[in-house]
GROMACS .gro file of C-alpha atoms in nm:
model
  481
    1MET     CA    1   0.000   0.000   0.000
    2ASN     CA    2   0.144   0.343  -0.088
    3GLU     CA    3   0.170   0.622   0.170
    4LYS     CA    4  -0.141   0.807   0.052
    5LEU     CA    5  -0.354   0.493   0.071
    6VAL     CA    6  -0.215   0.410   0.418
    7ARG     CA    7  -0.318   0.750   0.547
    8GLN     CA    8  -0.661   0.731   0.385
    9SER     CA    9  -0.719   0.381   0.522
   10ILE     CA   10  -0.627   0.478   0.878
   11GLN     CA   11  -0.836   0.795   0.859
   12LYS     CA   12  -1.143   0.608   0.734
   13THR     CA   13  -1.118   0.347   1.010
   14ILE     CA   14  -1.076   0.604   1.288
   15PHE     CA   15  -1.370   0.803   1.153
   16THR     CA   16  -1.586   0.489   1.134
   17ASN     CA   17  -1.495   0.360   1.479
   18LEU     CA   18  -1.543   0.691   1.660
   19THR     CA   19  -1.863   0.802   1.486
   20SER     CA   20  -2.022   0.468   1.572
   21ILE     CA   21  -2.036   0.595   1.932
   22SER     CA   22  -2.383   0.748   1.964
   23ASN     CA   23  -2.268   1.044   2.174
   24VAL     CA   24  -2.004   1.161   1.922
   25LEU     CA   25  -2.097   1.469   1.715
   26SER     CA   26  -1.772   1.545   1.537
   27VAL     CA   27  -1.430   1.394   1.458
   28THR     CA   28  -1.152   1.610   1.313
   29PHE     CA   29  -0.794   1.527   1.215
   30VAL     CA   30  -0.550   1.813   1.274
   31GLY     CA   31  -0.176   1.880   1.284
   32SER     CA   32   0.096   1.693   1.098
   33PHE     CA   33  -0.134   1.407   0.994
   34VAL     CA   34  -0.326   1.642   0.764
   35ASP     CA   35  -0.046   1.892   0.693
   36HIS     CA   36   0.215   1.634   0.583
   37LYS     CA   37   0.159   1.416   0.280
   38ASP     CA   38   0.403   1.141   0.376
   39LEU     CA   39   0.405   0.896   0.667
   40SER     CA   40   0.582   1.138   0.905
   41GLY     CA   41   0.235   1.241   1.027
   42ILE     CA   42   0.175   0.883   1.147
   43SER     CA   43   0.400   0.960   1.444
   44ASP     CA   44   0.129   1.185   1.585
   45ILE     CA   45  -0.225   1.144   1.452
   46ASP     CA   46  -0.399   1.433   1.629
   47THR     CA   47  -0.768   1.346   1.652
   48ILE     CA   48  -1.028   1.582   1.802
   49VAL     CA   49  -1.354   1.427   1.918
   50ILE     CA   50  -1.655   1.637   2.024
   51CYS     CA   51  -1.933   1.453   2.202
   52ASP     CA   52  -2.265   1.575   2.334
   53HIS     CA   53  -2.186   1.502   2.698
   54LEU     CA   54  -1.864   1.361   2.837
   55THR     CA   55  -1.867   1.076   3.090
   56GLU     CA   56  -1.607   0.821   3.186
   57ASP     CA   57  -1.792   0.558   2.981
   58VAL     CA   58  -1.794   0.780   2.671
   59PHE     CA   59  -1.424   0.860   2.716
   60ASN     CA   60  -1.335   0.492   2.754
   61SER     CA   61  -1.545   0.406   2.449
   62CYS     CA   62  -1.341   0.654   2.243
   63ILE     CA   63  -1.015   0.504   2.370
   64GLU     CA   64  -1.134   0.151   2.286
   65ALA     CA   65  -1.254   0.261   1.941
   66VAL     CA   66  -0.903   0.366   1.836
   67ASP     CA   67  -0.711   0.111   2.041
   68SER     CA   68  -0.889  -0.169   1.854
   69ILE     CA   69  -0.729  -0.067   1.523
   70ASN     CA   70  -0.506  -0.333   1.370
   71LEU     CA   71  -0.222  -0.149   1.196
   72SER     CA   72  -0.141  -0.454   0.983
   73ASP     CA   73  -0.476  -0.409   0.809
   74HIS     CA   74  -0.352  -0.069   0.690
   75GLY     CA   75  -0.013  -0.171   0.556
   76LEU     CA   76   0.180  -0.089   0.875
   77GLN     CA   77   0.287  -0.438   0.978
   78GLU     CA   78   0.608  -0.313   1.141
   79TYR     CA   79   0.439  -0.042   1.347
   80ILE     CA   80   0.325  -0.038   1.711
   81LEU     CA   81   0.013   0.157   1.808
   82LYS     CA   82   0.015   0.397   2.105
   83ILE     CA   83  -0.276   0.605   2.238
   84ASN     CA   84  -0.197   0.944   2.393
   85SER     CA   85  -0.510   1.087   2.557
   86SER     CA   86  -0.343   1.381   2.735
   87PHE     CA   87  -0.373   1.749   2.642
   88GLY     CA   88  -0.049   1.923   2.552
   89PRO     CA   89   0.247   1.910   2.310
   90LEU     CA   90   0.395   1.584   2.440
   91LYS     CA   91   0.564   1.390   2.159
   92PHE     CA   92   0.643   1.019   2.109
   93ASP     CA   93   0.832   1.054   1.784
   94GLU     CA   94   1.002   0.714   1.765
   95PRO     CA   95   1.068   0.489   1.465
   96ASN     CA   96   0.781   0.254   1.375
   97LEU     CA   97   0.550   0.403   1.637
   98ALA     CA   98   0.203   0.520   1.528
   99VAL     CA   99   0.065   0.754   1.793
  100ILE     CA  100  -0.302   0.850   1.798
  101HIS     CA  101  -0.324   1.168   2.004
  102LEU     CA  102  -0.689   1.145   2.105
  103MET     CA  103  -0.839   1.463   2.250
  104VAL     CA  104  -1.200   1.426   2.362
  105TYR     CA  105  -1.428   1.718   2.453
  106ASP     CA  106  -1.797   1.768   2.503
  107LEU     CA  107  -1.983   2.079   2.387
  108GLN     CA  108  -1.921   2.278   2.703
  109SER     CA  109  -1.556   2.183   2.746
  110HIS     CA  110  -1.487   2.266   2.380
  111ARG     CA  111  -1.635   2.611   2.439
  112GLN     CA  112  -1.411   2.653   2.742
  113HIS     CA  113  -1.110   2.531   2.545
  114VAL     CA  114  -1.177   2.790   2.273
  115ILE     CA  115  -1.180   3.064   2.538
  116LEU     CA  116  -0.865   2.940   2.715
  117SER     CA  117  -0.669   2.814   2.411
  118PRO     CA  118  -0.765   3.020   2.103
  119PHE     CA  119  -0.428   2.951   1.931
  120THR     CA  120  -0.475   2.575   1.935
  121CYS     CA  121  -0.843   2.583   1.846
  122LEU     CA  122  -0.797   2.826   1.558
  123ASP     CA  123  -0.529   2.601   1.411
  124TRP     CA  124  -0.770   2.308   1.435
  125GLU     CA  125  -1.040   2.502   1.249
  126ARG     CA  126  -0.827   2.496   0.932
  127SER     CA  127  -0.871   2.122   0.890
  128GLU     CA  128  -1.088   1.986   0.612
  129SER     CA  129  -1.058   1.628   0.746
  130VAL     CA  130  -1.386   1.628   0.933
  131VAL     CA  131  -1.681   1.397   0.983
  132GLY     CA  132  -1.983   1.556   1.147
  133MET     CA  133  -1.994   1.918   1.258
  134ARG     CA  134  -1.697   2.144   1.190
  135LEU     CA  135  -1.533   2.286   1.502
  136GLN     CA  136  -1.617   2.649   1.420
  137GLN     CA  137  -1.982   2.546   1.380
  138ILE     CA  138  -1.978   2.411   1.733
  139PHE     CA  139  -1.817   2.722   1.881
  140PRO     CA  140  -1.592   2.961   1.683
  141VAL     CA  141  -1.260   3.117   1.779
  142GLY     CA  142  -1.301   3.415   1.549
  143ARG     CA  143  -0.965   3.581   1.485
  144LEU     CA  144  -0.663   3.608   1.712
  145GLN     CA  145  -0.624   3.915   1.933
  146PRO     CA  146  -0.318   4.087   2.087
  147ARG     CA  147  -0.421   4.001   2.443
  148ASP     CA  148  -0.434   3.630   2.355
  149PHE     CA  149  -0.053   3.622   2.357
  150VAL     CA  150  -0.035   3.720   2.723
  151GLU     CA  151  -0.364   3.580   2.858
  152ALA     CA  152  -0.429   3.254   2.674
  153ARG     CA  153  -0.310   2.907   2.764
  154ARG     CA  154   0.007   2.832   2.563
  155GLY     CA  155   0.080   3.204   2.565
  156LEU     CA  156   0.403   3.381   2.653
  157GLY     CA  157   0.368   3.344   3.029
  158ASN     CA  158   0.301   2.969   3.013
  159TYR     CA  159   0.600   2.910   2.791
  160ILE     CA  160   0.830   3.109   3.021
  161ASP     CA  161   0.708   2.915   3.327
  162ASP     CA  162   0.767   2.580   3.156
  163LEU     CA  163   1.115   2.680   3.040
  164LYS     CA  164   1.211   2.804   3.387
  165ASN     CA  165   1.096   2.476   3.539
  166GLY     CA  166   1.242   2.256   3.264
  167VAL     CA  167   0.909   2.086   3.193
  168ILE     CA  168   0.622   2.057   2.946
  169SER     CA  169   0.284   2.124   3.108
  170ILE     CA  170   0.015   1.875   3.011
  171ARG     CA  171  -0.331   1.783   3.141
  172ASP     CA  172  -0.531   1.462   3.182
  173TYR     CA  173  -0.894   1.390   3.260
  174GLU     CA  174  -0.993   1.268   3.603
  175PHE     CA  175  -1.332   1.106   3.660
  176THR     CA  176  -1.469   1.103   4.014
  177ASP     CA  177  -1.833   1.018   4.093
  178ASN     CA  178  -1.940   1.117   3.739
  179ILE     CA  179  -1.764   1.454   3.773
  180VAL     CA  180  -1.509   1.531   3.502
  181SER     CA  181  -1.209   1.745   3.586
  182GLU     CA  182  -0.866   1.814   3.440
  183ALA     CA  183  -0.549   1.742   3.634
  184LYS     CA  184  -0.236   1.933   3.544
  185ARG     CA  185   0.096   1.751   3.540
  186SER     CA  186   0.437   1.805   3.387
  187HIS     CA  187   0.683   1.605   3.180
  188PRO     CA  188   1.056   1.672   3.212
  189LEU     CA  189   1.233   1.828   2.917
  190ASP     CA  190   1.464   1.542   2.826
  191ASP     CA  191   1.698   1.564   2.525
  192ARG     CA  192   1.433   1.484   2.266
  193HIS     CA  193   1.155   1.695   2.418
  194ARG     CA  194   1.390   1.986   2.471
  195GLY     CA  195   1.436   2.025   2.094
  196GLU     CA  196   1.078   1.933   2.008
  197TYR     CA  197   0.935   2.181   2.257
  198ALA     CA  198   1.177   2.459   2.159
  199TYR     CA  199   1.079   2.421   1.794
  200HIS     CA  200   0.709   2.402   1.891
  201ILE     CA  201   0.731   2.725   2.097
  202VAL     CA  202   0.913   2.934   1.836
  203ARG     CA  203   0.713   2.805   1.541
  204ASN     CA  204   0.380   2.866   1.711
  205LEU     CA  205   0.462   3.210   1.846
  206VAL     CA  206   0.572   3.326   1.500
  207LEU     CA  207   0.286   3.146   1.323
  208ASN     CA  208   0.028   3.304   1.554
  209GLY     CA  209   0.196   3.643   1.528
  210LEU     CA  210   0.153   3.628   1.150
  211LYS     CA  211  -0.209   3.513   1.184
  212LEU     CA  212  -0.275   3.815   1.403
  213MET     CA  213  -0.096   4.065   1.181
  214TYR     CA  214  -0.260   3.946   0.859
  215GLY     CA  215  -0.596   3.832   1.000
  216GLU     CA  216  -0.566   3.496   0.821
  217ASN     CA  217  -0.590   3.140   0.950
  218LYS     CA  218  -0.338   2.969   0.724
  219LEU     CA  219  -0.035   2.742   0.745
  220TYR     CA  220   0.272   2.952   0.668
  221SER     CA  221   0.575   2.800   0.496
  222SER     CA  222   0.923   2.774   0.653
  223SER     CA  223   1.046   3.071   0.448
  224GLU     CA  224   0.743   3.275   0.556
  225LEU     CA  225   0.811   3.188   0.920
  226GLU     CA  226   1.172   3.302   0.882
  227ARG     CA  227   1.055   3.633   0.734
  228GLY     CA  228   0.800   3.649   1.015
  229ILE     CA  229   1.079   3.641   1.273
  230GLU     CA  230   1.237   3.942   1.102
  231MET     CA  231   0.905   4.128   1.097
  232LEU     CA  232   0.797   4.046   1.453
  233MET     CA  233   1.133   4.070   1.628
  234ASP     CA  234   1.263   4.390   1.470
  235SER     CA  235   1.636   4.445   1.545
  236LYS     CA  236   1.667   4.120   1.743
  237SER     CA  237   1.580   3.890   1.457
  238SER     CA  238   1.922   3.795   1.311
  239GLU     CA  239   2.039   3.564   1.592
  240HIS     CA  240   1.697   3.408   1.632
  241ASP     CA  241   1.651   3.348   1.261
  242GLU     CA  242   1.973   3.148   1.236
  243LYS     CA  243   1.901   2.940   1.545
  244PHE     CA  244   1.550   2.862   1.423
  245LYS     CA  245   1.690   2.742   1.088
  246GLN     CA  246   1.921   2.502   1.274
  247LEU     CA  247   1.637   2.366   1.486
  248SER     CA  248   1.416   2.329   1.178
  249LYS     CA  249   1.677   2.115   1.004
  250LEU     CA  250   1.710   1.888   1.309
  251LYS     CA  251   1.331   1.865   1.342
  252ASN     CA  252   1.293   1.769   0.975
  253LYS     CA  253   1.555   1.496   1.022
  254ARG     CA  254   1.354   1.373   1.327
  255SER     CA  255   1.668   1.406   1.537
  256ILE     CA  256   1.664   1.310   1.904
  257VAL     CA  257   1.980   1.513   1.981
  258TYR     CA  258   1.967   1.891   1.996
  259PRO     CA  259   2.238   2.150   2.079
  260GLU     CA  260   2.316   2.234   2.440
  261TRP     CA  261   2.215   2.596   2.375
  262THR     CA  262   1.858   2.500   2.278
  263LEU     CA  263   1.681   2.579   2.607
  264SER     CA  264   1.876   2.897   2.687
  265TRP     CA  265   1.816   3.023   2.334
  266VAL     CA  266   1.442   2.954   2.326
  267TYR     CA  267   1.405   3.124   2.665
  268LYS     CA  268   1.577   3.432   2.521
  269PHE     CA  269   1.359   3.410   2.209
  270VAL     CA  270   1.041   3.409   2.418
  271SER     CA  271   1.167   3.699   2.632
  272ASP     CA  272   1.264   3.904   2.325
  273PHE     CA  273   0.935   3.818   2.149
  274GLN     CA  274   0.746   3.926   2.459
  275GLU     CA  275   0.934   4.256   2.479
  276SER     CA  276   0.886   4.333   2.108
  277PHE     CA  277   0.524   4.220   2.107
  278ILE     CA  278   0.413   4.405   2.420
  279SER     CA  279   0.590   4.722   2.309
  280ARG     CA  280   0.423   4.701   1.968
  281TRP     CA  281   0.070   4.663   2.105
  282GLU     CA  282   0.100   4.890   2.408
  283ASN     CA  283   0.200   5.170   2.173
  284ALA     CA  284  -0.088   5.102   1.933
  285GLN     CA  285  -0.389   5.334   1.947
  286THR     CA  286  -0.680   5.204   2.156
  287ILE     CA  287  -1.049   5.246   2.076
  288TYR     CA  288  -1.331   5.137   2.305
  289PHE     CA  289  -1.669   5.072   2.145
  290ILE     CA  290  -1.966   5.078   2.384
  291ARG     CA  291  -2.333   5.001   2.342
  292HIS     CA  292  -2.556   5.255   2.518
  293ALA     CA  293  -2.714   5.175   2.857
  294GLN     CA  294  -3.035   4.974   2.860
  295THR     CA  295  -3.372   5.142   2.791
  296VAL     CA  296  -3.732   5.042   2.854
  297LEU     CA  297  -3.767   4.977   2.480
  298ASN     CA  298  -3.498   4.706   2.477
  299ASP     CA  299  -3.795   4.474   2.513
  300GLY     CA  300  -3.766   4.242   2.213
  301THR     CA  301  -3.913   4.492   1.966
  302PHE     CA  302  -3.706   4.645   1.687
  303LEU     CA  303  -3.552   4.962   1.834
  304GLY     CA  304  -3.377   5.162   1.567
  305GLN     CA  305  -3.385   5.524   1.457
  306GLY     CA  306  -3.762   5.574   1.485
  307ARG     CA  307  -3.784   5.593   1.864
  308ASP     CA  308  -3.554   5.773   2.109
  309PRO     CA  309  -3.605   5.648   2.468
  310GLU     CA  310  -3.425   5.751   2.785
  311ILE     CA  311  -3.188   5.507   2.956
  312LEU     CA  312  -3.314   5.319   3.261
  313ASN     CA  313  -3.013   5.333   3.492
  314THR     CA  314  -2.807   5.647   3.541
  315GLU     CA  315  -2.552   5.478   3.766
  316HIS     CA  316  -2.268   5.297   3.592
  317PRO     CA  317  -1.930   5.167   3.705
  318ALA     CA  318  -1.644   5.409   3.650
  319PHE     CA  319  -1.459   5.354   3.325
  320GLN     CA  320  -1.128   5.180   3.391
  321GLY     CA  321  -0.878   5.427   3.252
  322ASN     CA  322  -0.869   5.804   3.275
  323ASN     CA  323  -0.683   5.880   2.956
  324ILE     CA  324  -0.981   5.908   2.720
  325LYS     CA  325  -0.935   6.213   2.498
  326THR     CA  326  -1.212   6.176   2.243
  327VAL     CA  327  -1.569   6.044   2.253
  328TYR     CA  328  -1.777   5.991   1.939
  329SER     CA  329  -2.145   5.911   1.974
  330SER     CA  330  -2.457   5.832   1.780
  331PRO     CA  331  -2.690   6.132   1.809
  332ALA     CA  332  -2.957   5.911   1.973
  333LYS     CA  333  -3.047   6.025   2.325
  334ARG     CA  334  -2.968   5.683   2.476
  335CYS     CA  335  -2.611   5.706   2.344
  336VAL     CA  336  -2.541   6.070   2.422
  337VAL     CA  337  -2.674   6.044   2.778
  338THR     CA  338  -2.472   5.727   2.844
  339ALA     CA  339  -2.159   5.894   2.709
  340LYS     CA  340  -2.209   6.204   2.925
  341LEU     CA  341  -2.260   5.993   3.238
  342ILE     CA  342  -1.944   5.788   3.189
  343PHE     CA  343  -1.723   6.065   3.043
  344PRO     CA  344  -1.852   6.392   3.192
  345GLN     CA  345  -1.524   6.578   3.132
  346VAL     CA  346  -1.488   6.490   2.761
  347THR     CA  347  -1.647   6.677   2.470
  348ILE     CA  348  -1.878   6.446   2.276
  349THR     CA  349  -1.877   6.450   1.896
  350LYS     CA  350  -2.203   6.325   1.741
  351ASP     CA  351  -2.185   6.130   1.416
  352ASN     CA  352  -2.482   6.008   1.212
  353ARG     CA  353  -2.282   5.711   1.082
  354LEU     CA  354  -2.305   5.562   1.434
  355LYS     CA  355  -2.688   5.554   1.435
  356GLU     CA  356  -2.870   5.227   1.492
  357ILE     CA  357  -3.001   5.044   1.185
  358ASN     CA  358  -3.304   5.207   1.024
  359TYR     CA  359  -3.591   4.959   1.065
  360ALA     CA  360  -3.830   5.200   0.884
  361SER     CA  361  -4.186   5.064   0.906
  362ALA     CA  362  -4.067   4.764   1.112
  363GLU     CA  363  -3.975   4.997   1.400
  364GLY     CA  364  -4.146   4.873   1.715
  365MET     CA  365  -4.249   4.538   1.565
  366THR     CA  366  -4.165   4.204   1.724
  367PHE     CA  367  -3.999   3.936   1.515
  368GLU     CA  368  -4.328   3.743   1.502
  369THR     CA  369  -4.514   4.047   1.369
  370LEU     CA  370  -4.247   4.104   1.104
  371LYS     CA  371  -4.273   3.737   1.010
  372LYS     CA  372  -4.650   3.764   0.957
  373GLN     CA  373  -4.646   4.094   0.769
  374HIS     CA  374  -4.325   4.048   0.568
  375PRO     CA  375  -4.262   3.674   0.524
  376LYS     CA  376  -4.038   3.738   0.223
  377ILE     CA  377  -3.777   3.904   0.446
  378ILE     CA  378  -3.772   3.605   0.679
  379ASP     CA  379  -3.745   3.369   0.382
  380GLU     CA  380  -3.446   3.561   0.244
  381TRP     CA  381  -3.275   3.557   0.586
  382SER     CA  382  -3.321   3.179   0.598
  383LYS     CA  383  -3.134   3.157   0.265
  384GLY     CA  384  -2.840   3.362   0.392
  385LYS     CA  385  -2.942   3.677   0.203
  386ASP     CA  386  -2.937   4.033   0.337
  387PRO     CA  387  -3.273   4.199   0.258
  388HIS     CA  388  -3.355   4.559   0.350
  389PHE     CA  389  -3.616   4.624   0.615
  390PRO     CA  390  -3.949   4.722   0.453
  391ASP     CA  391  -4.040   5.066   0.318
  392GLY     CA  392  -3.690   5.210   0.283
  393GLY     CA  393  -3.517   5.047   0.576
  394GLU     CA  394  -3.152   4.948   0.587
  395ASN     CA  395  -2.992   4.605   0.573
  396THR     CA  396  -2.682   4.476   0.753
  397SER     CA  397  -2.449   4.565   0.466
  398SER     CA  398  -2.571   4.926   0.475
  399VAL     CA  399  -2.483   4.957   0.843
  400LEU     CA  400  -2.143   4.793   0.790
  401SER     CA  401  -2.070   5.031   0.501
  402ARG     CA  402  -2.131   5.348   0.703
  403LEU     CA  403  -1.946   5.200   1.003
  404ASN     CA  404  -1.642   5.126   0.784
  405ASN     CA  405  -1.661   5.477   0.643
  406PHE     CA  406  -1.657   5.620   0.996
  407VAL     CA  407  -1.372   5.394   1.112
  408GLY     CA  408  -1.159   5.474   0.807
  409GLU     CA  409  -1.194   5.846   0.870
  410MET     CA  410  -1.143   5.811   1.245
  411ASN     CA  411  -0.822   5.607   1.193
  412ARG     CA  412  -0.668   5.906   1.014
  413GLU     CA  413  -0.768   6.153   1.286
  414ILE     CA  414  -0.732   5.957   1.610
  415ASP     CA  415  -0.495   6.091   1.874
  416GLY     CA  416  -0.496   5.901   2.201
  417ALA     CA  417  -0.746   5.659   2.356
  418THR     CA  418  -1.091   5.703   2.204
  419VAL     CA  419  -1.447   5.591   2.285
  420VAL     CA  420  -1.725   5.526   2.035
  421MET     CA  421  -2.078   5.510   2.182
  422THR     CA  422  -2.322   5.336   1.951
  423HIS     CA  423  -2.583   5.060   1.913
  424ASN     CA  424  -2.651   4.688   1.901
  425VAL     CA  425  -2.658   4.624   1.523
  426VAL     CA  426  -2.360   4.855   1.462
  427LEU     CA  427  -2.153   4.656   1.712
  428ARG     CA  428  -2.274   4.325   1.571
  429CYS     CA  429  -2.136   4.442   1.235
  430LEU     CA  430  -1.810   4.554   1.397
  431ILE     CA  431  -1.744   4.229   1.585
  432GLY     CA  432  -1.887   3.997   1.321
  433ASP     CA  433  -1.661   4.149   1.057
  434ALA     CA  434  -1.356   4.166   1.287
  435HIS     CA  435  -1.388   3.797   1.379
  436ASP     CA  436  -1.483   3.663   1.035
  437ILE     CA  437  -1.824   3.539   1.151
  438PRO     CA  438  -2.059   3.461   0.858
  439GLN     CA  439  -2.280   3.767   0.806
  440GLN     CA  440  -2.602   3.565   0.830
  441GLU     CA  441  -2.504   3.482   1.192
  442TRP     CA  442  -2.431   3.837   1.310
  443HIS     CA  443  -2.783   3.869   1.452
  444LEU     CA  444  -2.688   3.598   1.704
  445LEU     CA  445  -2.411   3.806   1.860
  446SER     CA  446  -2.509   3.918   2.210
  447ILE     CA  447  -2.381   4.273   2.264
  448PRO     CA  448  -2.380   4.384   2.630
  449HIS     CA  449  -2.503   4.726   2.740
  450ALA     CA  450  -2.252   4.982   2.871
  451GLU     CA  451  -1.949   4.750   2.859
  452PRO     CA  452  -1.633   4.868   2.679
  453LEU     CA  453  -1.523   4.651   2.386
  454GLU     CA  454  -1.153   4.712   2.322
  455PHE     CA  455  -0.997   4.743   1.977
  456LYS     CA  456  -0.645   4.835   1.864
  457ILE     CA  457  -0.525   5.006   1.548
  458MET     CA  458  -0.216   4.855   1.385
  459ALA     CA  459  -0.093   4.929   1.032
  460GLY     CA  460  -0.425   5.096   0.955
  461ARG     CA  461  -0.628   4.791   1.062
  462LEU     CA  462  -0.883   4.786   1.343
  463ILE     CA  463  -0.813   4.471   1.545
  464SER     CA  464  -1.035   4.329   1.819
  465ASN     CA  465  -0.876   4.301   2.165
  466ILE     CA  466  -1.172   4.188   2.378
  467PRO     CA  467  -1.112   3.957   2.678
  468ARG     CA  468  -1.192   3.600   2.570
  469SER     CA  469  -1.436   3.552   2.859
  470GLN     CA  470  -1.631   3.858   2.741
  471LEU     CA  471  -1.605   3.747   2.379
  472GLY     CA  472  -1.732   3.402   2.481
  473ASN     CA  473  -2.049   3.566   2.616
  474ILE     CA  474  -2.091   3.766   2.294
  475PHE     CA  475  -2.055   3.444   2.091
  476SER     CA  476  -2.275   3.241   2.328
  477ALA     CA  477  -2.566   3.197   2.083
  478LEU     CA  478  -2.337   3.094   1.795
  479GLY     CA  479  -2.274   2.731   1.712
  480LYS     CA  480  -2.420   2.448   1.915
  481VAL     CA  481  -2.329   2.540   2.274
   0.00000   0.00000   0.00000
């Protein structure tokens, strides 16, 4: 059997065995098994399983489903099968060893993993080797954000801690009285893992830095990664570029011996990356977008430009940060009053481009009323189209267009931290577009009242920088969680 057929045969059997478990909703192959076209990916077959609800019985069923595979049936007579069910970058790259890295989640734990580990989950979303629901359909990552590098699991701080302690941090499930928990443990950085982990750290930091800068979820080539080091590390890139090339060669040869300088160098790389990265983003302009405080008419009816209610609560927590120089606001009373309450010392500039969507004759209707009176609009929504609201109303694209026009002009004029006070649909357009959410799903985004949503401007681009816990709440109605 040739290498392509071996891979296809193994993939088909794993898919079949795991999807035969009634609780399993999705199986996805990720990592080297899908990125490499030869048998090198057999050394670590990363397999993501999403089930409806995780129990010890379901977990054991998944283990048994892959452990029952007979490698001889797939042309790998000389290979030994090993199951790795831990979470983390632990490697078992040995000759004639086929490792199935089985990572099992249920709907809720996948959501939590997306929030805690956006780098890993975004990389997984690239895979086309899927049976069942795609991972972003279950719960999406969106795009990477600057704060992910310092707040997320497998971020800069975690790498520095591991390197200081000479370990790789990994996690395993523990099942006690039908309660599932994760136990953290560590694996010493022996000779092989020292090189593997060093390469893993540098490659992923640079890869994720490029994904952030370009807003793309793609697999960058070795030459692109080397250029990425130059771009992301500024004046400190020359030493790091050469060391990374040496590690890459050893990694490609599947070496188990790495230079003595490997750990000290990767620690310096992470420290230098952190210094360059934090400096770059701390110096970037900050914009906070805020939805007005709640009103009595936020009652499930369409509240757009046709009604102008007062806000309900005039007491709001103090804004964290006293360096706001500029506040832009929709001219609607609910926005202007909210802005004046939170920023009483700042002059407010009203801008019509920040108005809520114009619902026209649908203003004040409920969804059910709109459905009865204008069924064609509902039908077009169901087909992923973007119809205008009746009798001269706007559609989502209209709102996005005027928002982009405002942002483009503001980017040229901004000087210091800025606040933009606006509305629900405007912010759905902002976040949906920033995180590459399909437009037909933007109406599912849950925008909080009177909470700042942080964005940064870098190279003329407006980049989301919202805490993942807050973003998780905004995305809560997306997918299947």
